[in-house]
Structure formats: structure tokens, C-alpha cells
PDB file of C-alpha atoms in Angstrom:
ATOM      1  CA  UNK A1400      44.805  36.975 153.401  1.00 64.00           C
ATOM      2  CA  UNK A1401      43.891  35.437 150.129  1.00 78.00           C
ATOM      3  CA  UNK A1402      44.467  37.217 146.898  1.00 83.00           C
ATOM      4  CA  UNK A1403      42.174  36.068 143.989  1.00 85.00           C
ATOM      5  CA  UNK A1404      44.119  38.727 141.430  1.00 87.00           C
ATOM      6  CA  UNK A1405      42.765  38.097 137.570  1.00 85.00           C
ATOM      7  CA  UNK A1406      44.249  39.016 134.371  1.00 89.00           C
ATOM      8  CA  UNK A1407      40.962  41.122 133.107  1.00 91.00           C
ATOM      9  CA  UNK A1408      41.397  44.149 134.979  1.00 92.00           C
ATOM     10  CA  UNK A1409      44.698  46.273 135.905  1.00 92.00           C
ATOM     11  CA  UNK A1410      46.792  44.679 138.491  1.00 94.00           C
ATOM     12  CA  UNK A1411      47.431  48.048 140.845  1.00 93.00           C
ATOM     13  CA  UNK A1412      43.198  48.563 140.893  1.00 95.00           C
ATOM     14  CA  UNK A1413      42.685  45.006 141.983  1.00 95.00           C
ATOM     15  CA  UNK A1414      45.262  45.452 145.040  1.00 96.00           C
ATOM     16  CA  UNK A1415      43.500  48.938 145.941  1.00 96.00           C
ATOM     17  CA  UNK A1416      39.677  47.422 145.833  1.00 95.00           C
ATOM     18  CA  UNK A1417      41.230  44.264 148.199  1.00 95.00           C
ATOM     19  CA  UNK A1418      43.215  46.163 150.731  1.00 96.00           C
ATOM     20  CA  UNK A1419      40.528  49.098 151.005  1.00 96.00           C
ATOM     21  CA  UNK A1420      37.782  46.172 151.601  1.00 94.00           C
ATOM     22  CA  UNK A1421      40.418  44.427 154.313  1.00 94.00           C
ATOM     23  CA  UNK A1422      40.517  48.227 155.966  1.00 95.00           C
ATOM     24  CA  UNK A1423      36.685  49.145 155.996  1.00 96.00           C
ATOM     25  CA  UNK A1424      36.124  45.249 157.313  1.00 94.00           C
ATOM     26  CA  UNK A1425      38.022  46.145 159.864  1.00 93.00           C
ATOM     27  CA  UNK A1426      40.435  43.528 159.085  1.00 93.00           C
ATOM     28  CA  UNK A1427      42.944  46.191 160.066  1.00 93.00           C
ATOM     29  CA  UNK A1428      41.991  48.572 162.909  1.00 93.00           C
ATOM     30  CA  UNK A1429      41.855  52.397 162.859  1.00 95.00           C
ATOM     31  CA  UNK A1430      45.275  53.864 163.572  1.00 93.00           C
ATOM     32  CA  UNK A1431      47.082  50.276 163.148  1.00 94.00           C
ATOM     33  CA  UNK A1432      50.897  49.608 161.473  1.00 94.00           C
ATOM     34  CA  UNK A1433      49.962  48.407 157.647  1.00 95.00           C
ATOM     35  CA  UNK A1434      52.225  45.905 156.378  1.00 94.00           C
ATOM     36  CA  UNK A1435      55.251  47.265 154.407  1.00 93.00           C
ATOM     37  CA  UNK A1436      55.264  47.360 150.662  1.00 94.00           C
ATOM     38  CA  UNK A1437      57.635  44.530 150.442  1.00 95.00           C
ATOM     39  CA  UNK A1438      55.708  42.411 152.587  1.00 95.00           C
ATOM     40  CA  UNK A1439      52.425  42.715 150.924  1.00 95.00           C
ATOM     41  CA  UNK A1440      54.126  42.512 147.459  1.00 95.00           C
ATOM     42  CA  UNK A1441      55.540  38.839 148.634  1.00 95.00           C
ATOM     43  CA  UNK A1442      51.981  38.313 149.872  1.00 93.00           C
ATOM     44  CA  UNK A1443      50.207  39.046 147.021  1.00 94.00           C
ATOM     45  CA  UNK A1444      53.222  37.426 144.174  1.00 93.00           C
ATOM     46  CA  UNK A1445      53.092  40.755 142.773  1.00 95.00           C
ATOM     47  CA  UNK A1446      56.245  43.627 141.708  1.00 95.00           C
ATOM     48  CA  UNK A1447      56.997  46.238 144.595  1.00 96.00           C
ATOM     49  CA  UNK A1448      56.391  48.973 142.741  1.00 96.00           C
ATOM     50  CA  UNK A1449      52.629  48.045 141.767  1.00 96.00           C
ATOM     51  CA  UNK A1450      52.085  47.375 145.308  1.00 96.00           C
ATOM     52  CA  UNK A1451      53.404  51.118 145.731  1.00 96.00           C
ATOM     53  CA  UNK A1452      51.499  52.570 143.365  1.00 96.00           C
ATOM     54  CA  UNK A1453      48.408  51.134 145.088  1.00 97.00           C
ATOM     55  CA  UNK A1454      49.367  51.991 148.122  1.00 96.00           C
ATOM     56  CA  UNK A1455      49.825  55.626 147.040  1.00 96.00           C
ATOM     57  CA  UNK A1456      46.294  55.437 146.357  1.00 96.00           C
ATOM     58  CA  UNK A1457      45.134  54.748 149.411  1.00 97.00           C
ATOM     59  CA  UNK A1458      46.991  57.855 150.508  1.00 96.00           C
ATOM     60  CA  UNK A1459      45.256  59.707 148.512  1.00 96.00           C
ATOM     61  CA  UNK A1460      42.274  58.457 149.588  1.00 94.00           C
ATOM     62  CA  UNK A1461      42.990  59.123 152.880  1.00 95.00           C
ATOM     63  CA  UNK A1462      43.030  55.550 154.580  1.00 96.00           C
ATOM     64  CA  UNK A1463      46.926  55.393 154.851  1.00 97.00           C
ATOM     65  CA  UNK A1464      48.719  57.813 156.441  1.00 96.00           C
ATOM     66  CA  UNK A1465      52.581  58.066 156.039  1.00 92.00           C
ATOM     67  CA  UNK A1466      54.381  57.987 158.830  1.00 89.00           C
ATOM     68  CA  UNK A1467      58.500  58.825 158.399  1.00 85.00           C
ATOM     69  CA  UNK A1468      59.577  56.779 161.076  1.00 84.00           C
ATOM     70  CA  UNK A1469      57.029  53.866 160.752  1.00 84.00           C
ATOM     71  CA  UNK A1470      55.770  53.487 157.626  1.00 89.00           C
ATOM     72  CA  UNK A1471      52.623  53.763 156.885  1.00 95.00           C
ATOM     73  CA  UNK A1472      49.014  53.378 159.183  1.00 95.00           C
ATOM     74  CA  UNK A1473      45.665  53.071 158.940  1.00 96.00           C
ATOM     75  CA  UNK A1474      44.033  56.443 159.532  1.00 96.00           C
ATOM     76  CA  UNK A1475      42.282  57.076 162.907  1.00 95.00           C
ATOM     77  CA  UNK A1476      39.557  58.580 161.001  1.00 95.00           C
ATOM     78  CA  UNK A1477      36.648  56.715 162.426  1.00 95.00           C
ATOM     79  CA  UNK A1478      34.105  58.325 161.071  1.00 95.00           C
ATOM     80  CA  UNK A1479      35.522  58.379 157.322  1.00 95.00           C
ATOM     81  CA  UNK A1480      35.823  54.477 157.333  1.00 96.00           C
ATOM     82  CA  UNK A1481      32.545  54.064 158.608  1.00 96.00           C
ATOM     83  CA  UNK A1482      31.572  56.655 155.511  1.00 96.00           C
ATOM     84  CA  UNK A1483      33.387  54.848 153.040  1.00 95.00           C
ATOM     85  CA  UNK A1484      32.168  51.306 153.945  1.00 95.00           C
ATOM     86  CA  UNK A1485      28.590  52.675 153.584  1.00 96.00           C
ATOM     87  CA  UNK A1486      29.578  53.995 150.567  1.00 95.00           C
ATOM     88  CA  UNK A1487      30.861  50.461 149.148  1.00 94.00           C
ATOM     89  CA  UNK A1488      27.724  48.839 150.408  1.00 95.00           C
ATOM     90  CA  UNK A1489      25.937  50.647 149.015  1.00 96.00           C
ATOM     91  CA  UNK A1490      27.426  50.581 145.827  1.00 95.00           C
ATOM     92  CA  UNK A1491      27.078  47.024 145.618  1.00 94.00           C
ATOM     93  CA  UNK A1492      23.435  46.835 147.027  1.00 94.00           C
ATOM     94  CA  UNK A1493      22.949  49.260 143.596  1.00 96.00           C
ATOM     95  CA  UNK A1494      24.770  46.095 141.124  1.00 96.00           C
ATOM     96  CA  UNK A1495      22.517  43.395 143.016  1.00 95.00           C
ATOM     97  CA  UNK A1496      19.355  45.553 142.386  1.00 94.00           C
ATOM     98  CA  UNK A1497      20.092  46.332 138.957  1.00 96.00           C
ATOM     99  CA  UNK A1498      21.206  42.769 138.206  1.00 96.00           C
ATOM    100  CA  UNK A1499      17.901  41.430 139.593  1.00 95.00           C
ATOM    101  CA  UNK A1500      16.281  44.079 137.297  1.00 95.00           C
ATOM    102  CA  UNK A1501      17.968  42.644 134.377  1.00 96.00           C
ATOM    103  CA  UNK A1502      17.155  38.865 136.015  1.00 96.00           C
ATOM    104  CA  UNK A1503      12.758  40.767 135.469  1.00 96.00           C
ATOM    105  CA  UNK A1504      12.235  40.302 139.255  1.00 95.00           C
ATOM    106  CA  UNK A1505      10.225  43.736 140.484  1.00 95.00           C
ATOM    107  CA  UNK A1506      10.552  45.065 143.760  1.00 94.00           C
ATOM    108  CA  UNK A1507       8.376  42.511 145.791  1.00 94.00           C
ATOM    109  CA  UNK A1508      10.001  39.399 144.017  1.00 93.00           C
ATOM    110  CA  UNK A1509      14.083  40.793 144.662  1.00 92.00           C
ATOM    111  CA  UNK A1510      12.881  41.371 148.803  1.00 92.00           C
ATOM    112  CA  UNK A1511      11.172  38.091 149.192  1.00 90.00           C
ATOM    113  CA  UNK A1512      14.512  36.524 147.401  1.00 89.00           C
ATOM    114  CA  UNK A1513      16.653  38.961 149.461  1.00 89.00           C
ATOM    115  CA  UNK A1514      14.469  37.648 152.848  1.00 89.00           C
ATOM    116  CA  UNK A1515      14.576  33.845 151.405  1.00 88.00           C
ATOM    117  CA  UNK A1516      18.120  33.939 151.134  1.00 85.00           C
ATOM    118  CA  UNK A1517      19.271  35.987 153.787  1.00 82.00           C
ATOM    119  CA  UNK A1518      19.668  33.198 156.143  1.00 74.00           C
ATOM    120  CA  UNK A1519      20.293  30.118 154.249  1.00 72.00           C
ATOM    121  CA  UNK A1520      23.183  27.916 155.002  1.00 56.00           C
ATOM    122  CA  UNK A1521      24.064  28.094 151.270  1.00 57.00           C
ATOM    123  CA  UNK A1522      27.755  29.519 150.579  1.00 56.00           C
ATOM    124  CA  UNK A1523      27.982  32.656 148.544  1.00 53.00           C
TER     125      UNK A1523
END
């Protein structure tokens, strides 16, 4: 897993935006072990306890569940990760429409772009 962690933005935010988009991909299943703190703290080159405190987070949220004897899980909440990962997409289908607004395409010129580009070999 490849952490791309910048200096712009708090350190404990970026680690809760990568490992919620690693749960809602899917990248860890529904009621699956999640890594300890440790472990994703060596992972990621970052302290323990900011790995904790965004884990803690994700809690909250309800996509880890704390387990006493295992540590921590995904949730088996189905439904709620298939909520929240609508919920991301479309937040970020809202930033590319209002950054092609800013870019002056209307509505017609961002779908053809959308349907030009939607299968192109080109990496993102």
C-alpha cells in the first residue's frame, strides 16, 4: 500500500482519507482483521500515536470495530460501506463538475469530455 502523505494538510486526516478509501475499495473486506497500529505506523513512516488517533476516527465513524481480544476489524456493515463509498463518489463527481465549471465547459462540453475520456488508455 503506497502512502503519498504531504506536508500541506494534517498528518492524522491524510491517514483517515487513505485507509477509509482502502476500506470502501474493498481493499479490506467487510468483517476482516485491520492491521495493528504499530504495523500501519511502520507502513506509513509515521508516530504510533497519530496512527491511533486516526484510527480512533474510523471508530467513530463506524468502519472499525474494536475487538478486546483481536484488535480491531472492519465492520460487517455492508450496507454502510456501500453508503459511504457513494457518498465519496459522489463527493468527488461534485469537485470534477465544479472544476470543469471553473475550466467554462457547460454541461454538454464536461459529458462529451467525460465520454471522450472515459476509455482512453491515458493514465490518470
Amino acid at each position: 500500500m503506497l502512502w503519498e502523505l504531504t506536508n500541506d494538510r494534517p498528518l492524522y486526516i491524510q491517514l483517515i482519507e487513505h485507509l477509509k478509501l482502502l476500506i470502501l475499495s474493498g481493499e479490506y473486506e467487510p468483517g476482516q482483521p485491520f492491521p495493528s497500529v504499530r504495523e500501519l505506523a511502520l507502513e506509513a513512516n509515521v508516530n504510533p500515536n497519530t496512527m491511533q488517533r486516526a484510527l480512533a476516527e474510523l471508530v467513530r465513524d463506524g468502519l472499525l470495530i474494536n475487538e478486546r481480544t483481536i484488535g480491531k476489524r472492519i465492520t460487517s456493515e455492508v450496507s454502510m460501506i456501500q453508503s459511504m463509498r457513494e457518498e465519496l463518489a459522489h463527493s468527488k463527481l461534485r469537485q470534477l463538475k465544479k472544476n470543469l465549471d471553473q475550466l467554462g465547459f457547460n454541461k454538454e462540453e464536461q459529458l462529451a469530455f467525460i465520454n471522450s475520456h472515459w476509455n482512453s488508455t491515458h493514465e490518470v
